[in-house]
Every structure is written in structure tokens, then in C-alpha cells.
């Protein structure tokens, strides 16, 4: 999957050139083309209107001060050479109109001096604006590089799953935020995390980077998923403040049909089985990462069956807490059911577009969506050892008898304190 496909972000266009076609420009033609490209149409239109009014009604003398609006407007959109070009374009007809109507030399000199002053000031403003745009482009390039390093692209296929990710930062110019995700193959099966850092801005980005770094290392080292969560918890306990925390769902697929999940104060994932979409509520809610020492509670391991054709959506609260103009929350489960198809990328693209339509075009919080689909294997190649289903999510007992839960029989195994 391309990075743009995962995050819904536009990349710089790739220019295509025709081979064998070469255009030769003279220096004068290049200069004219450069000036024309930097000359805004509205500024030139103002100059043309003043000249037209003078030619038709002979009242252009009254409108001479309006010529200064040309270079002033050009400063907002054009390059410095374009601003100078508009200033010159305005000064020449201005002088002609003044001479034609017999304006006093001193009066005409004042008008032209004001026009030149505005053109020079606009040129300086245009140069400063161009410099800020270059700095912004460099910062955005660094942010994009940081995004690739922090939120690594997820392939279309990871292990037995077809996957898709969609990430949107709330800030208009941002590439990364406080939401996080990762999906990696390990010696212990495919493991994943989706989380949300409390707060916004650079501190949240730093915490997200810390969580993802520890997760990627521990996911390869620890056979037990609860030990992966404990590694993240210990790292956050050393580095976070007392009021900081991270909600997250950490999951693993160690064997066919068996999905292990640890929910640390996060929104419950949505399991799609056939046409039914149901939340996988935790058997015993656990505190967010970073708060275990305050509560003394340990997370539990929940096992859910995941068979061929099933899909699992993990998300952050930027999706479910998105409101429309009437302050109504976005109904994620209903939206997922409407746009469900066999291609996770198409499903997320339609879901994200509906989410933007719901909020009026712009999200006010970071939002991450991670969708997994277990494809239906050909006859004789399916997973062996899948868990039996009764039309709803179930959990295989690990060390005790099953306990009743929401939507089926769930069991949780307590993790290390």
C-alpha cells in the first residue's frame, strides 16, 4: 500500500515529460514568460480598467490613485518580479493619463511616487512571503519524513490479513499527531497496536513515538502479549508525567483462528462477521497505559475467534467523537456496515469520506482507522484449528471456566503486575 493510500494525504505531483520534444526559448522569451507567470490577473485587470475608463469617458485622472492597488494585490500572490512588473505596468499608463489631462507636474509626481513606493513595498513583502513559503515547505518535508519513520506504511497484506490504514491529523498542515498505530509480522504472529495519546502537539507526538518504539521492539522479543503491554507500561511509567496516559488496544494473531487482545482503556474494536458489526467489549476494563501504578489493576488477555471472511476495525476516538452541525456523534458501526466490502482500502476510503461529510469537511481531532480482513481461502487451504463460533465473538478459556460476556463467552487472563 502506498503511503498516500494509507493516510489520505496528497503528495507532490510527479511531472511527466514527453520524450523527444524539446522547446528552445530565447533569453528574452524566457524573461517574458517568467514575468507573465508571476503576474496576477486581478492586478493587471485593475490597471486595464483605469485605462479603459479614461479612453471611454475621459475620467481616468480621477481614478489614478487606484493604480496603486495593482502592485499591492500582486504582493499577496506573485513573485517579486511580478510585483515590479505590475508596478511598471501601472506607472506607464498613469504617466500617460496625467500628461494627457494636463496635470501639474508636482501633482503627477506625487501620484507616481506613491505608486512606486507601493510597488517597492509590495516587492519586499512578496520576497518575505516567498521566503516563508520555502521554510514552510522544508518543515512539511521534515514532517513527512517523520511520519514515515513514526507511522510506517502498512503493506496491503500482512501475514494472513489484507490490511488498510487511514490516518488524519487534526491540524491542517500537520502530518503526525497524538494517534498511533503499527502492524508488524513477528515470530509470534502478526501483532498490532492502535492508540491515542492524551493531549496534542509535540509532547503527544513524542509520547506516540515512545510507545511505538517500545512496541516494535517488544513485539519481536516477547512471546506473551501481556509481556509486550507490560514493557510499554514500564517505559511510560519512567517517561510520562502524572497526568499523561495512552489508551490503546494491543492485539496479536499467534495461530489460525485465534486473536489475542489487550484493551487498555481504549474504544472497543468492531468485529465484522457476515453482515453483522458488533463491538468487542473487554471482559474486564483495564486502565490506560501509564496509569497502572495509580490504580493497581492489571490488564487481562482476551481471546477472540477470527475466521475466514471476518474483519476487525480498530480506531481512535477522533472517529467516534466527531460531531456534525447538530452535535450528533458519527455512528461508526452503521457507517462501517454501509461501506463494507472485500477490499479494506475501499472500505476505509468510503468510511473516511462519509466521516468528513458528517463533520462538514474537517476533523477537529486526530483520527486513525486500521482495518483487517481475513480472506476466504481456497478449498483445502484454509486455516486449521479455528475456534468454533455461535454467531458471535467468543473467547477460549485459558486457565478457568468461561465467564459470560457481551455477545458471547469471554475469558480474560490476568497479566503481571
PDB file of N, CA and C in Angstrom, residues 124-204:
ATOM      1  N   UNK A 124       9.080  43.909  -1.564  1.00  0.00           N
ATOM      2  CA  UNK A 124       9.691  43.412  -0.329  1.00  0.00           C
ATOM      3  C   UNK A 124       8.778  42.409   0.369  1.00  0.00           C
ATOM      4  N   UNK A 125       7.477  42.729   0.438  1.00  0.00           N
ATOM      5  CA  UNK A 125       6.533  41.807   1.082  1.00  0.00           C
ATOM      6  C   UNK A 125       6.464  40.487   0.333  1.00  0.00           C
ATOM      7  N   UNK A 126       6.514  40.550  -0.996  1.00  0.00           N
ATOM      8  CA  UNK A 126       6.481  39.323  -1.786  1.00  0.00           C
ATOM      9  C   UNK A 126       7.723  38.469  -1.544  1.00  0.00           C
ATOM     10  N   UNK A 127       8.883  39.119  -1.431  1.00  0.00           N
ATOM     11  CA  UNK A 127      10.118  38.379  -1.171  1.00  0.00           C
ATOM     12  C   UNK A 127      10.075  37.692   0.194  1.00  0.00           C
ATOM     13  N   UNK A 128       9.544  38.400   1.208  1.00  0.00           N
ATOM     14  CA  UNK A 128       9.437  37.807   2.540  1.00  0.00           C
ATOM     15  C   UNK A 128       8.434  36.653   2.549  1.00  0.00           C
ATOM     16  N   UNK A 129       7.332  36.836   1.821  1.00  0.00           N
ATOM     17  CA  UNK A 129       6.350  35.762   1.744  1.00  0.00           C
ATOM     18  C   UNK A 129       6.937  34.528   1.066  1.00  0.00           C
ATOM     19  N   UNK A 130       7.683  34.730  -0.005  1.00  0.00           N
ATOM     20  CA  UNK A 130       8.305  33.597  -0.700  1.00  0.00           C
ATOM     21  C   UNK A 130       9.293  32.871   0.217  1.00  0.00           C
ATOM     22  N   UNK A 131      10.008  33.637   1.035  1.00  0.00           N
ATOM     23  CA  UNK A 131      10.949  33.005   1.964  1.00  0.00           C
ATOM     24  C   UNK A 131      10.208  32.172   2.999  1.00  0.00           C
ATOM     25  N   UNK A 132       9.094  32.693   3.524  1.00  0.00           N
ATOM     26  CA  UNK A 132       8.319  31.921   4.499  1.00  0.00           C
ATOM     27  C   UNK A 132       7.735  30.666   3.858  1.00  0.00           C
ATOM     28  N   UNK A 133       7.338  30.772   2.602  1.00  0.00           N
ATOM     29  CA  UNK A 133       6.805  29.586   1.925  1.00  0.00           C
ATOM     30  C   UNK A 133       7.872  28.514   1.750  1.00  0.00           C
ATOM     31  N   UNK A 134       9.112  28.934   1.475  1.00  0.00           N
ATOM     32  CA  UNK A 134      10.189  27.952   1.357  1.00  0.00           C
ATOM     33  C   UNK A 134      10.457  27.284   2.696  1.00  0.00           C
ATOM     34  N   UNK A 135      10.425  28.073   3.768  1.00  0.00           N
ATOM     35  CA  UNK A 135      10.632  27.493   5.096  1.00  0.00           C
ATOM     36  C   UNK A 135       9.512  26.515   5.428  1.00  0.00           C
ATOM     37  N   UNK A 136       8.261  26.896   5.117  1.00  0.00           N
ATOM     38  CA  UNK A 136       7.133  26.010   5.375  1.00  0.00           C
ATOM     39  C   UNK A 136       7.247  24.720   4.576  1.00  0.00           C
ATOM     40  N   UNK A 137       7.678  24.829   3.320  1.00  0.00           N
ATOM     41  CA  UNK A 137       7.845  23.626   2.504  1.00  0.00           C
ATOM     42  C   UNK A 137       8.900  22.702   3.106  1.00  0.00           C
ATOM     43  N   UNK A 138       9.993  23.301   3.636  1.00  0.00           N
ATOM     44  CA  UNK A 138      11.035  22.486   4.260  1.00  0.00           C
ATOM     45  C   UNK A 138      10.513  21.807   5.524  1.00  0.00           C
ATOM     46  N   UNK A 139       9.731  22.549   6.321  1.00  0.00           N
ATOM     47  CA  UNK A 139       9.170  21.978   7.545  1.00  0.00           C
ATOM     48  C   UNK A 139       8.205  20.845   7.215  1.00  0.00           C
ATOM     49  N   UNK A 140       7.387  21.037   6.195  1.00  0.00           N
ATOM     50  CA  UNK A 140       6.446  19.988   5.807  1.00  0.00           C
ATOM     51  C   UNK A 140       7.197  18.757   5.297  1.00  0.00           C
ATOM     52  N   UNK A 141       8.312  18.978   4.621  1.00  0.00           N
ATOM     53  CA  UNK A 141       9.102  17.846   4.159  1.00  0.00           C
ATOM     54  C   UNK A 141       9.667  17.067   5.341  1.00  0.00           C
ATOM     55  N   UNK A 142      10.145  17.787   6.367  1.00  0.00           N
ATOM     56  CA  UNK A 142      10.649  17.120   7.566  1.00  0.00           C
ATOM     57  C   UNK A 142       9.522  16.374   8.268  1.00  0.00           C
ATOM     58  N   UNK A 143       8.328  17.002   8.333  1.00  0.00           N
ATOM     59  CA  UNK A 143       7.189  16.349   8.972  1.00  0.00           C
ATOM     60  C   UNK A 143       6.799  15.081   8.230  1.00  0.00           C
ATOM     61  N   UNK A 144       6.870  15.134   6.908  1.00  0.00           N
ATOM     62  CA  UNK A 144       6.536  13.943   6.131  1.00  0.00           C
ATOM     63  C   UNK A 144       7.554  12.827   6.386  1.00  0.00           C
ATOM     64  N   UNK A 145       8.826  13.196   6.479  1.00  0.00           N
ATOM     65  CA  UNK A 145       9.848  12.200   6.791  1.00  0.00           C
ATOM     66  C   UNK A 145       9.623  11.612   8.177  1.00  0.00           C
ATOM     67  N   UNK A 146       9.258  12.482   9.125  1.00  0.00           N
ATOM     68  CA  UNK A 146       8.986  11.998  10.485  1.00  0.00           C
ATOM     69  C   UNK A 146       7.790  11.065  10.498  1.00  0.00           C
ATOM     70  N   UNK A 147       6.790  11.356   9.682  1.00  0.00           N
ATOM     71  CA  UNK A 147       5.630  10.485   9.614  1.00  0.00           C
ATOM     72  C   UNK A 147       6.005   9.105   9.082  1.00  0.00           C
ATOM     73  N   UNK A 148       6.847   9.073   8.048  1.00  0.00           N
ATOM     74  CA  UNK A 148       7.269   7.790   7.502  1.00  0.00           C
ATOM     75  C   UNK A 148       8.046   6.989   8.550  1.00  0.00           C
ATOM     76  N   UNK A 149       8.822   7.687   9.386  1.00  0.00           N
ATOM     77  CA  UNK A 149       9.600   6.990  10.405  1.00  0.00           C
ATOM     78  C   UNK A 149       8.734   6.562  11.583  1.00  0.00           C
ATOM     79  N   UNK A 150       7.764   7.416  11.950  1.00  0.00           N
ATOM     80  CA  UNK A 150       6.938   7.120  13.113  1.00  0.00           C
ATOM     81  C   UNK A 150       5.775   6.189  12.750  1.00  0.00           C
ATOM     82  N   UNK A 151       4.985   6.597  11.773  1.00  0.00           N
ATOM     83  CA  UNK A 151       3.862   5.789  11.319  1.00  0.00           C
ATOM     84  C   UNK A 151       4.252   5.125  10.003  1.00  0.00           C
ATOM     85  N   UNK A 152       4.922   4.013  10.117  1.00  0.00           N
ATOM     86  CA  UNK A 152       5.451   3.348   8.930  1.00  0.00           C
ATOM     87  C   UNK A 152       4.324   2.851   8.034  1.00  0.00           C
ATOM     88  N   UNK A 153       4.527   2.890   6.718  1.00  0.00           N
ATOM     89  CA  UNK A 153       3.496   2.374   5.814  1.00  0.00           C
ATOM     90  C   UNK A 153       3.206   0.904   6.085  1.00  0.00           C
ATOM     91  N   UNK A 154       1.937   0.563   5.983  1.00  0.00           N
ATOM     92  CA  UNK A 154       1.496  -0.809   6.195  1.00  0.00           C
ATOM     93  C   UNK A 154       1.210  -1.441   4.837  1.00  0.00           C
ATOM     94  N   UNK A 155       1.789  -2.605   4.543  1.00  0.00           N
ATOM     95  CA  UNK A 155       1.538  -3.249   3.239  1.00  0.00           C
ATOM     96  C   UNK A 155       0.081  -3.665   3.090  1.00  0.00           C
ATOM     97  N   UNK A 156      -0.298  -3.974   1.863  1.00  0.00           N
ATOM     98  CA  UNK A 156      -1.662  -4.433   1.610  1.00  0.00           C
ATOM     99  C   UNK A 156      -1.924  -5.786   2.263  1.00  0.00           C
ATOM    100  N   UNK A 157      -0.878  -6.587   2.393  1.00  0.00           N
ATOM    101  CA  UNK A 157      -1.017  -7.911   3.000  1.00  0.00           C
ATOM    102  C   UNK A 157       0.026  -8.066   4.088  1.00  0.00           C
ATOM    103  N   UNK A 158      -0.419  -8.430   5.281  1.00  0.00           N
ATOM    104  CA  UNK A 158       0.472  -8.710   6.402  1.00  0.00           C
ATOM    105  C   UNK A 158       0.064 -10.052   6.982  1.00  0.00           C
ATOM    106  N   UNK A 159       0.942 -11.037   6.853  1.00  0.00           N
ATOM    107  CA  UNK A 159       0.592 -12.373   7.319  1.00  0.00           C
ATOM    108  C   UNK A 159      -0.633 -12.882   6.558  1.00  0.00           C
ATOM    109  N   UNK A 160      -1.642 -13.370   7.276  1.00  0.00           N
ATOM    110  CA  UNK A 160      -2.836 -13.888   6.596  1.00  0.00           C
ATOM    111  C   UNK A 160      -3.880 -12.808   6.315  1.00  0.00           C
ATOM    112  N   UNK A 161      -3.584 -11.549   6.628  1.00  0.00           N
ATOM    113  CA  UNK A 161      -4.584 -10.488   6.556  1.00  0.00           C
ATOM    114  C   UNK A 161      -4.376  -9.570   5.352  1.00  0.00           C
ATOM    115  N   UNK A 162      -5.474  -9.093   4.803  1.00  0.00           N
ATOM    116  CA  UNK A 162      -5.456  -7.919   3.944  1.00  0.00           C
ATOM    117  C   UNK A 162      -5.718  -6.723   4.838  1.00  0.00           C
ATOM    118  N   UNK A 163      -4.956  -5.667   4.664  1.00  0.00           N
ATOM    119  CA  UNK A 163      -4.981  -4.564   5.614  1.00  0.00           C
ATOM    120  C   UNK A 163      -5.145  -3.227   4.908  1.00  0.00           C
ATOM    121  N   UNK A 164      -5.599  -2.241   5.676  1.00  0.00           N
ATOM    122  CA  UNK A 164      -5.672  -0.857   5.208  1.00  0.00           C
ATOM    123  C   UNK A 164      -5.628   0.049   6.422  1.00  0.00           C
ATOM    124  N   UNK A 165      -4.993   1.195   6.263  1.00  0.00           N
ATOM    125  CA  UNK A 165      -4.871   2.184   7.336  1.00  0.00           C
ATOM    126  C   UNK A 165      -5.234   3.549   6.773  1.00  0.00           C
ATOM    127  N   UNK A 166      -5.936   4.331   7.567  1.00  0.00           N
ATOM    128  CA  UNK A 166      -6.221   5.715   7.183  1.00  0.00           C
ATOM    129  C   UNK A 166      -5.983   6.587   8.405  1.00  0.00           C
ATOM    130  N   UNK A 167      -5.134   7.582   8.236  1.00  0.00           N
ATOM    131  CA  UNK A 167      -4.773   8.477   9.344  1.00  0.00           C
ATOM    132  C   UNK A 167      -4.969   9.918   8.917  1.00  0.00           C
ATOM    133  N   UNK A 168      -5.591  10.710   9.787  1.00  0.00           N
ATOM    134  CA  UNK A 168      -5.796  12.130   9.523  1.00  0.00           C
ATOM    135  C   UNK A 168      -5.418  12.911  10.770  1.00  0.00           C
ATOM    136  N   UNK A 169      -4.513  13.876  10.607  1.00  0.00           N
ATOM    137  CA  UNK A 169      -4.159  14.771  11.705  1.00  0.00           C
ATOM    138  C   UNK A 169      -5.127  15.943  11.718  1.00  0.00           C
ATOM    139  N   UNK A 170      -5.468  16.415  12.922  1.00  0.00           N
ATOM    140  CA  UNK A 170      -6.455  17.486  13.038  1.00  0.00           C
ATOM    141  C   UNK A 170      -5.915  18.798  12.487  1.00  0.00           C
ATOM    142  N   UNK A 171      -4.623  19.097  12.732  1.00  0.00           N
ATOM    143  CA  UNK A 171      -4.049  20.341  12.241  1.00  0.00           C
ATOM    144  C   UNK A 171      -3.951  20.305  10.726  1.00  0.00           C
ATOM    145  N   UNK A 172      -4.309  21.418  10.086  1.00  0.00           N
ATOM    146  CA  UNK A 172      -4.381  21.454   8.623  1.00  0.00           C
ATOM    147  C   UNK A 172      -3.036  21.160   7.981  1.00  0.00           C
ATOM    148  N   UNK A 173      -1.935  21.657   8.562  1.00  0.00           N
ATOM    149  CA  UNK A 173      -0.617  21.486   7.963  1.00  0.00           C
ATOM    150  C   UNK A 173       0.169  20.350   8.587  1.00  0.00           C
ATOM    151  N   UNK A 174      -0.465  19.615   9.515  1.00  0.00           N
ATOM    152  CA  UNK A 174       0.276  18.579  10.220  1.00  0.00           C
ATOM    153  C   UNK A 174       0.307  17.288   9.422  1.00  0.00           C
ATOM    154  N   UNK A 175       1.317  16.472   9.677  1.00  0.00           N
ATOM    155  CA  UNK A 175       1.406  15.142   9.096  1.00  0.00           C
ATOM    156  C   UNK A 175       1.281  14.072  10.180  1.00  0.00           C
ATOM    157  N   UNK A 176       1.563  14.424  11.416  1.00  0.00           N
ATOM    158  CA  UNK A 176       1.508  13.471  12.509  1.00  0.00           C
ATOM    159  C   UNK A 176       0.832  14.136  13.693  1.00  0.00           C
ATOM    160  N   UNK A 177       0.314  13.319  14.603  1.00  0.00           N
ATOM    161  CA  UNK A 177      -0.367  13.838  15.774  1.00  0.00           C
ATOM    162  C   UNK A 177      -0.223  12.877  16.933  1.00  0.00           C
ATOM    163  N   UNK A 178      -1.239  12.871  17.810  1.00  0.00           N
ATOM    164  CA  UNK A 178      -1.175  12.056  19.003  1.00  0.00           C
ATOM    165  C   UNK A 178      -1.719  10.654  18.843  1.00  0.00           C
ATOM    166  N   UNK A 179      -2.357  10.348  17.727  1.00  0.00           N
ATOM    167  CA  UNK A 179      -2.824   8.984  17.482  1.00  0.00           C
ATOM    168  C   UNK A 179      -1.689   8.136  16.926  1.00  0.00           C
ATOM    169  N   UNK A 180      -1.728   6.842  17.179  1.00  0.00           N
ATOM    170  CA  UNK A 180      -0.647   5.960  16.744  1.00  0.00           C
ATOM    171  C   UNK A 180      -1.208   4.622  16.292  1.00  0.00           C
ATOM    172  N   UNK A 181      -0.457   3.961  15.440  1.00  0.00           N
ATOM    173  CA  UNK A 181      -0.800   2.618  15.002  1.00  0.00           C
ATOM    174  C   UNK A 181       0.464   1.918  14.518  1.00  0.00           C
ATOM    175  N   UNK A 182       0.432   0.610  14.535  1.00  0.00           N
ATOM    176  CA  UNK A 182       1.514  -0.213  13.973  1.00  0.00           C
ATOM    177  C   UNK A 182       0.953  -1.600  13.746  1.00  0.00           C
ATOM    178  N   UNK A 183       1.429  -2.239  12.708  1.00  0.00           N
ATOM    179  CA  UNK A 183       1.012  -3.592  12.345  1.00  0.00           C
ATOM    180  C   UNK A 183       2.230  -4.299  11.773  1.00  0.00           C
ATOM    181  N   UNK A 184       2.741  -5.293  12.506  1.00  0.00           N
ATOM    182  CA  UNK A 184       4.003  -5.905  12.101  1.00  0.00           C
ATOM    183  C   UNK A 184       3.928  -7.420  12.237  1.00  0.00           C
ATOM    184  N   UNK A 185       4.588  -8.154  11.322  1.00  0.00           N
ATOM    185  CA  UNK A 185       4.732  -9.604  11.491  1.00  0.00           C
ATOM    186  C   UNK A 185       5.884  -9.904  12.439  1.00  0.00           C
ATOM    187  N   UNK A 186       5.713 -10.857  13.318  1.00  0.00           N
ATOM    188  CA  UNK A 186       6.734 -11.215  14.298  1.00  0.00           C
ATOM    189  C   UNK A 186       6.861 -12.733  14.352  1.00  0.00           C
ATOM    190  N   UNK A 187       7.883 -13.254  15.064  1.00  0.00           N
ATOM    191  CA  UNK A 187       7.980 -14.717  15.233  1.00  0.00           C
ATOM    192  C   UNK A 187       6.783 -15.314  15.960  1.00  0.00           C
ATOM    193  N   UNK A 188       5.982 -14.469  16.611  1.00  0.00           N
ATOM    194  CA  UNK A 188       4.826 -14.949  17.367  1.00  0.00           C
ATOM    195  C   UNK A 188       3.516 -14.575  16.684  1.00  0.00           C
ATOM    196  N   UNK A 189       3.582 -14.336  15.392  1.00  0.00           N
ATOM    197  CA  UNK A 189       2.394 -13.987  14.636  1.00  0.00           C
ATOM    198  C   UNK A 189       2.313 -12.496  14.384  1.00  0.00           C
ATOM    199  N   UNK A 190       1.265 -12.086  13.710  1.00  0.00           N
ATOM    200  CA  UNK A 190       1.044 -10.662  13.433  1.00  0.00           C
ATOM    201  C   UNK A 190       0.604  -9.964  14.708  1.00  0.00           C
ATOM    202  N   UNK A 191       1.243  -8.852  15.001  1.00  0.00           N
ATOM    203  CA  UNK A 191       0.868  -8.074  16.169  1.00  0.00           C
ATOM    204  C   UNK A 191       0.606  -6.628  15.765  1.00  0.00           C
ATOM    205  N   UNK A 192      -0.299  -5.985  16.505  1.00  0.00           N
ATOM    206  CA  UNK A 192      -0.717  -4.640  16.122  1.00  0.00           C
ATOM    207  C   UNK A 192      -1.058  -3.831  17.360  1.00  0.00           C
ATOM    208  N   UNK A 193      -1.050  -2.523  17.170  1.00  0.00           N
ATOM    209  CA  UNK A 193      -1.450  -1.596  18.226  1.00  0.00           C
ATOM    210  C   UNK A 193      -2.108  -0.391  17.586  1.00  0.00           C
ATOM    211  N   UNK A 194      -3.169   0.081  18.205  1.00  0.00           N
ATOM    212  CA  UNK A 194      -3.808   1.348  17.852  1.00  0.00           C
ATOM    213  C   UNK A 194      -4.050   2.081  19.162  1.00  0.00           C
ATOM    214  N   UNK A 195      -3.598   3.320  19.241  1.00  0.00           N
ATOM    215  CA  UNK A 195      -3.710   4.047  20.491  1.00  0.00           C
ATOM    216  C   UNK A 195      -3.910   5.525  20.300  1.00  0.00           C
ATOM    217  N   UNK A 196      -4.164   6.189  21.422  1.00  0.00           N
ATOM    218  CA  UNK A 196      -4.431   7.630  21.425  1.00  0.00           C
ATOM    219  C   UNK A 196      -3.748   8.232  22.641  1.00  0.00           C
ATOM    220  N   UNK A 197      -2.856   9.178  22.404  1.00  0.00           N
ATOM    221  CA  UNK A 197      -2.122   9.830  23.483  1.00  0.00           C
ATOM    222  C   UNK A 197      -2.945  10.993  24.013  1.00  0.00           C
ATOM    223  N   UNK A 198      -2.983  11.132  25.320  1.00  0.00           N
ATOM    224  CA  UNK A 198      -3.656  12.283  25.906  1.00  0.00           C
ATOM    225  C   UNK A 198      -2.904  13.550  25.533  1.00  0.00           C
ATOM    226  N   UNK A 199      -3.643  14.567  25.091  1.00  0.00           N
ATOM    227  CA  UNK A 199      -3.025  15.826  24.733  1.00  0.00           C
ATOM    228  C   UNK A 199      -2.777  15.937  23.244  1.00  0.00           C
ATOM    229  N   UNK A 200      -2.186  17.057  22.858  1.00  0.00           N
ATOM    230  CA  UNK A 200      -1.927  17.347  21.452  1.00  0.00           C
ATOM    231  C   UNK A 200      -0.544  17.974  21.312  1.00  0.00           C
ATOM    232  N   UNK A 201      -0.172  18.240  20.073  1.00  0.00           N
ATOM    233  CA  UNK A 201       1.076  18.935  19.801  1.00  0.00           C
ATOM    234  C   UNK A 201       2.288  18.037  19.902  1.00  0.00           C
ATOM    235  N   UNK A 202       3.471  18.682  20.005  1.00  0.00           N
ATOM    236  CA  UNK A 202       4.722  17.942  20.023  1.00  0.00           C
ATOM    237  C   UNK A 202       4.865  16.986  21.201  1.00  0.00           C
ATOM    238  N   UNK A 203       4.399  17.334  22.429  1.00  0.00           N
ATOM    239  CA  UNK A 203       4.501  16.345  23.511  1.00  0.00           C
ATOM    240  C   UNK A 203       3.755  15.053  23.192  1.00  0.00           C
ATOM    241  N   UNK A 204       2.570  15.171  22.572  1.00  0.00           N
ATOM    242  CA  UNK A 204       1.817  13.969  22.214  1.00  0.00           C
ATOM    243  C   UNK A 204       2.550  13.161  21.146  1.00  0.00           C
TER     244      UNK A 204
END
